[in-house]
Every structure is written in structure tokens, then in C-alpha cells.
mmCIF file with all atom_site columns, C-alpha atoms in Angstrom:
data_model
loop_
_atom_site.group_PDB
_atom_site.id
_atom_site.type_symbol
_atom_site.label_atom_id
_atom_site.label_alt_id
_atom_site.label_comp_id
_atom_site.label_asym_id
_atom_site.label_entity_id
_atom_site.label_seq_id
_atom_site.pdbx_PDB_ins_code
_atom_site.Cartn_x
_atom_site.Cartn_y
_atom_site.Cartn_z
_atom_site.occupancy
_atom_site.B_iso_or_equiv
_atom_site.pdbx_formal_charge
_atom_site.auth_seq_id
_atom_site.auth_comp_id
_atom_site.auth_asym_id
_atom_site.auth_atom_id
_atom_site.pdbx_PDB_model_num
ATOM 1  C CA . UNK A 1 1  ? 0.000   0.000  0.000   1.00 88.00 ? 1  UNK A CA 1
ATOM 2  C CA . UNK A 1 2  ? 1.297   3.413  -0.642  1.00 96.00 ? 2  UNK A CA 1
ATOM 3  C CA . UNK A 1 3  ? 0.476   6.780  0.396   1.00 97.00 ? 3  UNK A CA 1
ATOM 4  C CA . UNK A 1 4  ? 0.438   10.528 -0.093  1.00 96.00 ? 4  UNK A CA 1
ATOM 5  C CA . UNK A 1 5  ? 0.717   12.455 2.788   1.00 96.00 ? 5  UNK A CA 1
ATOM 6  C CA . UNK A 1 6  ? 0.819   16.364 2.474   1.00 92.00 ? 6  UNK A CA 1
ATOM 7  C CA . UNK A 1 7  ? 0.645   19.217 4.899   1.00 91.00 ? 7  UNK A CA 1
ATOM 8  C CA . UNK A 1 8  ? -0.404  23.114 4.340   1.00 86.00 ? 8  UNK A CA 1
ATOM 9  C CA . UNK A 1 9  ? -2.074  26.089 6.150   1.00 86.00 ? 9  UNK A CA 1
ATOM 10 C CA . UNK A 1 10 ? -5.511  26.674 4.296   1.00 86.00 ? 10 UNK A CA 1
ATOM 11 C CA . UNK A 1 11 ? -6.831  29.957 4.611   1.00 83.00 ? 11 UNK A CA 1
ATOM 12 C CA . UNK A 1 12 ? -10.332 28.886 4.770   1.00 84.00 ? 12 UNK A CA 1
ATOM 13 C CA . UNK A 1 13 ? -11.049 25.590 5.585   1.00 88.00 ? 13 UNK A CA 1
ATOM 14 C CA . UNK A 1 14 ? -14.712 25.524 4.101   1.00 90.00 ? 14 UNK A CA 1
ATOM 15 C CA . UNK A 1 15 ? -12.922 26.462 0.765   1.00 85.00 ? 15 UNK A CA 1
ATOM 16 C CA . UNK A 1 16 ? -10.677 23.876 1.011   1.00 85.00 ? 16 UNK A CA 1
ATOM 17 C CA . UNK A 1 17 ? -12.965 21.018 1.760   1.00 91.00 ? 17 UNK A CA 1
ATOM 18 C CA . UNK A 1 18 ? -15.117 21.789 -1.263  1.00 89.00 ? 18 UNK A CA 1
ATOM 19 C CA . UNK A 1 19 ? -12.559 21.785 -3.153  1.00 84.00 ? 19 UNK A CA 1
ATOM 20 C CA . UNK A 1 20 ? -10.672 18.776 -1.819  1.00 88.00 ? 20 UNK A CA 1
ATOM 21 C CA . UNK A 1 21 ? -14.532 16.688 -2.171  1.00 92.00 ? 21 UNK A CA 1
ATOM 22 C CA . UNK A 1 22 ? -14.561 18.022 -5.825  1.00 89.00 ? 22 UNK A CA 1
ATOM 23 C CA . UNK A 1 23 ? -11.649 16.684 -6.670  1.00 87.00 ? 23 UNK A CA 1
ATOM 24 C CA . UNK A 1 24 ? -12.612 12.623 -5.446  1.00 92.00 ? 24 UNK A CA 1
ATOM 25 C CA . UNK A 1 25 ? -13.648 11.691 -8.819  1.00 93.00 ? 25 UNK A CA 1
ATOM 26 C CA . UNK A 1 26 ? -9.997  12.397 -10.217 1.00 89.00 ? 26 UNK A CA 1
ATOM 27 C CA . UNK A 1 27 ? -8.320  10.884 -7.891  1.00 92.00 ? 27 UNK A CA 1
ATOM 28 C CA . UNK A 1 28 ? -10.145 7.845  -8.053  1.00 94.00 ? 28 UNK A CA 1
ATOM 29 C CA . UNK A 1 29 ? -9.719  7.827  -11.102 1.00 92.00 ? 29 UNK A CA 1
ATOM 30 C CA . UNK A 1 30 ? -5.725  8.195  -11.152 1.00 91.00 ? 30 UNK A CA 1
ATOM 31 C CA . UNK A 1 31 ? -5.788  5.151  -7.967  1.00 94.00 ? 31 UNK A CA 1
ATOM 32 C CA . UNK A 1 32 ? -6.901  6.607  -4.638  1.00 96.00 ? 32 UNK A CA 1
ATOM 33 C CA . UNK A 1 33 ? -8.050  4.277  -2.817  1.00 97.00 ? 33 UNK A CA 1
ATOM 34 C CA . UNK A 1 34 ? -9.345  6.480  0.318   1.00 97.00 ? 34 UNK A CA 1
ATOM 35 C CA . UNK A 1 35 ? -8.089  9.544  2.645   1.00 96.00 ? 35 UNK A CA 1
ATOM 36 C CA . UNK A 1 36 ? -8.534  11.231 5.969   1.00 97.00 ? 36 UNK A CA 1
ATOM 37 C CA . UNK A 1 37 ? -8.281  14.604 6.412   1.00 97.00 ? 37 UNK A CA 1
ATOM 38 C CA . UNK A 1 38 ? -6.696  16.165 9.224   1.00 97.00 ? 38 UNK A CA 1
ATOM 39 C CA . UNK A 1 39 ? -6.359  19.480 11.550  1.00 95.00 ? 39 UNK A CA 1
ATOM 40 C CA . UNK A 1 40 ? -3.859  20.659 13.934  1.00 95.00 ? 40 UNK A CA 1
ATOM 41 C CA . UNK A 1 41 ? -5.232  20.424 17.421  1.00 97.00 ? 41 UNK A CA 1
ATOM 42 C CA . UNK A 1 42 ? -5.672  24.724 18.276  1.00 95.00 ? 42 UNK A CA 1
ATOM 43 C CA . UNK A 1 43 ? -5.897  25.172 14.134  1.00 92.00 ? 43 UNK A CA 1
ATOM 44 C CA . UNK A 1 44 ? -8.170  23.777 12.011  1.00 90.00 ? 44 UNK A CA 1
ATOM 45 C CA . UNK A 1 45 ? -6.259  25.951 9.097   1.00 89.00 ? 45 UNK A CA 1
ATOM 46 C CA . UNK A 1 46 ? -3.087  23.886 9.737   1.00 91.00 ? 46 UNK A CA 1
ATOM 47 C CA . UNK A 1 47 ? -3.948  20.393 7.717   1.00 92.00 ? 47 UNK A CA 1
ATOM 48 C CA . UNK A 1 48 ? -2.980  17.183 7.035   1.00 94.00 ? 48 UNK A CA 1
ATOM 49 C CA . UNK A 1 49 ? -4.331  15.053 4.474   1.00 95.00 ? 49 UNK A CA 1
ATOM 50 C CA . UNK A 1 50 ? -3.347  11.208 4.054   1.00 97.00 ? 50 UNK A CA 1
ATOM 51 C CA . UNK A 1 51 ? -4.545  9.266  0.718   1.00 97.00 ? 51 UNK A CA 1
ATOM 52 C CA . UNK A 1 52 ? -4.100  5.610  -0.050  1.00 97.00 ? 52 UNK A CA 1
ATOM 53 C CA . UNK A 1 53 ? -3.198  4.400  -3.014  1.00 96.00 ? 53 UNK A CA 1
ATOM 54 C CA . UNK A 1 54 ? -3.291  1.305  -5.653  1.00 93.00 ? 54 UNK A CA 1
ATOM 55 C CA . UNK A 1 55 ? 0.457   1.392  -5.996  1.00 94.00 ? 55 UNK A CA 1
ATOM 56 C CA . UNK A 1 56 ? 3.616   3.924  -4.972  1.00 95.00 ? 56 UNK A CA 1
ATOM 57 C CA . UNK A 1 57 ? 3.802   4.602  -9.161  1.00 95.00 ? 57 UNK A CA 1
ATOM 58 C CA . UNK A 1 58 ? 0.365   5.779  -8.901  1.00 94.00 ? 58 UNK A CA 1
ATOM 59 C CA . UNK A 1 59 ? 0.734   7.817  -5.158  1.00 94.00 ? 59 UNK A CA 1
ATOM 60 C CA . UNK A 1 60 ? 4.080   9.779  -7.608  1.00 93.00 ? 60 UNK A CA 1
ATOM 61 C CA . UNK A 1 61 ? 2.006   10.400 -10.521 1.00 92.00 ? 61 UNK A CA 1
ATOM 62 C CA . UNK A 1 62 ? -0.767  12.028 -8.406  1.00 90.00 ? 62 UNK A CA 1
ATOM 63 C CA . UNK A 1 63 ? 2.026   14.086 -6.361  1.00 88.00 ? 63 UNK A CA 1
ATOM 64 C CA . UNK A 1 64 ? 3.751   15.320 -8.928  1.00 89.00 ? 64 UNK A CA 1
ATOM 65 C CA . UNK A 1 65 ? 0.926   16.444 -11.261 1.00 86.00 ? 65 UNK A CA 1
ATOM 66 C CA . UNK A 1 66 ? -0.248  19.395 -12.359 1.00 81.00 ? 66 UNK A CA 1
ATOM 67 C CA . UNK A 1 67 ? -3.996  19.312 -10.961 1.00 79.00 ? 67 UNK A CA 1
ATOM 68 C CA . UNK A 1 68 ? -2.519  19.017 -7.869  1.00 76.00 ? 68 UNK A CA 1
ATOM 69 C CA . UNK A 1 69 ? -0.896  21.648 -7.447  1.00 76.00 ? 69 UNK A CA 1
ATOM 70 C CA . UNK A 1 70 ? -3.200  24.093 -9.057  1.00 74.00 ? 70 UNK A CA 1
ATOM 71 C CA . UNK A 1 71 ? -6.090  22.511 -6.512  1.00 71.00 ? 71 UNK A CA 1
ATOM 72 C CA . UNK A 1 72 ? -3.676  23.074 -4.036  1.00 69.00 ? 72 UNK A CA 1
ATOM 73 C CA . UNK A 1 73 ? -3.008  26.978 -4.840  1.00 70.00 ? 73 UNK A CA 1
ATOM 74 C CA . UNK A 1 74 ? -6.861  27.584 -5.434  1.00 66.00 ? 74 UNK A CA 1
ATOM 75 C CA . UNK A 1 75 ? -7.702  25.997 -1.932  1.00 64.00 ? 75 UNK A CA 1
ATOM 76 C CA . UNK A 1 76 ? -5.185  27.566 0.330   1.00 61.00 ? 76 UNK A CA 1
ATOM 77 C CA . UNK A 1 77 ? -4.958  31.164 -0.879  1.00 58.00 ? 77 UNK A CA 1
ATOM 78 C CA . UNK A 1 78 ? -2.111  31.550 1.782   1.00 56.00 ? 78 UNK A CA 1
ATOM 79 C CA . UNK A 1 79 ? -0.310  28.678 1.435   1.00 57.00 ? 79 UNK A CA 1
ATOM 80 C CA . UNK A 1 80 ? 2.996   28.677 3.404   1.00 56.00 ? 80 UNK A CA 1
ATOM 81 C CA . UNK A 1 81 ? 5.482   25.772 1.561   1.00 54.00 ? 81 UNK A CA 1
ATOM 82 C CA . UNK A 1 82 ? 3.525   22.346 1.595   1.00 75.00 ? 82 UNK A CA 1
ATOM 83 C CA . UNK A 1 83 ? 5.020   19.622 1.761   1.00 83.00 ? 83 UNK A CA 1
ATOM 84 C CA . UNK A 1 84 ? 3.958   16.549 0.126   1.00 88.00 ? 84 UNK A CA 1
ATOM 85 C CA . UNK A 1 85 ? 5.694   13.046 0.495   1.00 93.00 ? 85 UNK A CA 1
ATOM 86 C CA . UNK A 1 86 ? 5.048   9.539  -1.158  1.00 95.00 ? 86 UNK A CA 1
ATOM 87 C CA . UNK A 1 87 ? 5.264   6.882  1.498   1.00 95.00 ? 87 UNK A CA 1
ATOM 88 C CA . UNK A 1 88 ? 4.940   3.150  1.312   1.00 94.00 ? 88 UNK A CA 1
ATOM 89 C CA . UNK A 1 89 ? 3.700   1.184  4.175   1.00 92.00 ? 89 UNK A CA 1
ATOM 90 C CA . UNK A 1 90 ? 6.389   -1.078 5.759   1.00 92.00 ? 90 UNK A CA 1
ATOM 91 C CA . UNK A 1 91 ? 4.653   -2.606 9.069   1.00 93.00 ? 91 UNK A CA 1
ATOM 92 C CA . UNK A 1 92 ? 1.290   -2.390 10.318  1.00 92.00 ? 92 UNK A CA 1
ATOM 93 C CA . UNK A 1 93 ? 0.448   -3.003 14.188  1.00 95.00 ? 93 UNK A CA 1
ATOM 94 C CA . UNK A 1 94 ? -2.640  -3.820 16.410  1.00 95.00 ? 94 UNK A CA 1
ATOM 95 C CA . UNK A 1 95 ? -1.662  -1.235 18.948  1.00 90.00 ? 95 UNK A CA 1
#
């Protein structure tokens, strides 16, 4: 299983999630497989989103495209640097 995991300061987080729901259709499409969304505890502007992923060749594509980074701009209007990683699960635990 891989993943994408970015984080970024939205400056609207109603904008954001619009936008992020929006775009659920493309990345099913391109191999998501599921995400969680998720806010700094004290700021809900400060998020974290996590999205699984058919393969790690699929997770890059999606992280390095375009669309991404143009849905990125439009939903955080004051976007400090993001970061955005590709990560592939290694061990899973019960606790």
C-alpha cells in the first residue's frame, strides 16, 4: 500500500474542503483508494491530508501532477510551503 501524505495552512477551511470533495472523482480515477483529512489540534487551518493508493507509481504520478498543485493553490490562498511526500507502508500493528 502506498500513500500521499501532504501538509499546508488553508486559509479557509470551508474552501478547502469543497474543493478537496470536488476533486474525489480524479483521484479515483488516477488510484486513490481512500483519505482522511486532518487538523492541527488549536488550528483547524493547519492540515494534514493522508490518501491511499493502488500502488507507490500511482501515489508519484498524483504528487507530482499538475492538478494538484493548481487545486492546491486555489484551496489555500495563503499557502505557506507544503510539503507533500510519497510513502509506502512497511509494518502495520494492532496497537
Amino acid at each position: 500500500m502506498a500513500y500521499v501524505l501532504q501538509q499546508f495552512r488553508v486559509a479557509d477551511y470551508d474552501t478547502f474542503e469543497r474543493v478537496f470533495l470536488e476533486d474525489g472523482a480524479r483521484r479515483r480515477r488516477l488510484g486513490s483508494t481512500g483519505g482522511r483529512v486532518f487538523h492541527r489540534v488549536g488550528d483547524e487551518r493547519e492540515i494534514t491530508v493522508l490518501l491511499a493508493w493502488e500502488s507507490a507509481a500511482k501515489a508519484r504520478e498524483f504528487a507530482d501532477s499538475y492538478e494538484l498543485q493548481e487545486a492546491v493553490k486555489w484551496a489555500t490562498s495563503d499557502v505557506v510551503p507544503q510539503s507533500i511526500v510519497v510513502l509506502e507502508q512497511r509494518l502495520e500493528t494492532e496497537a
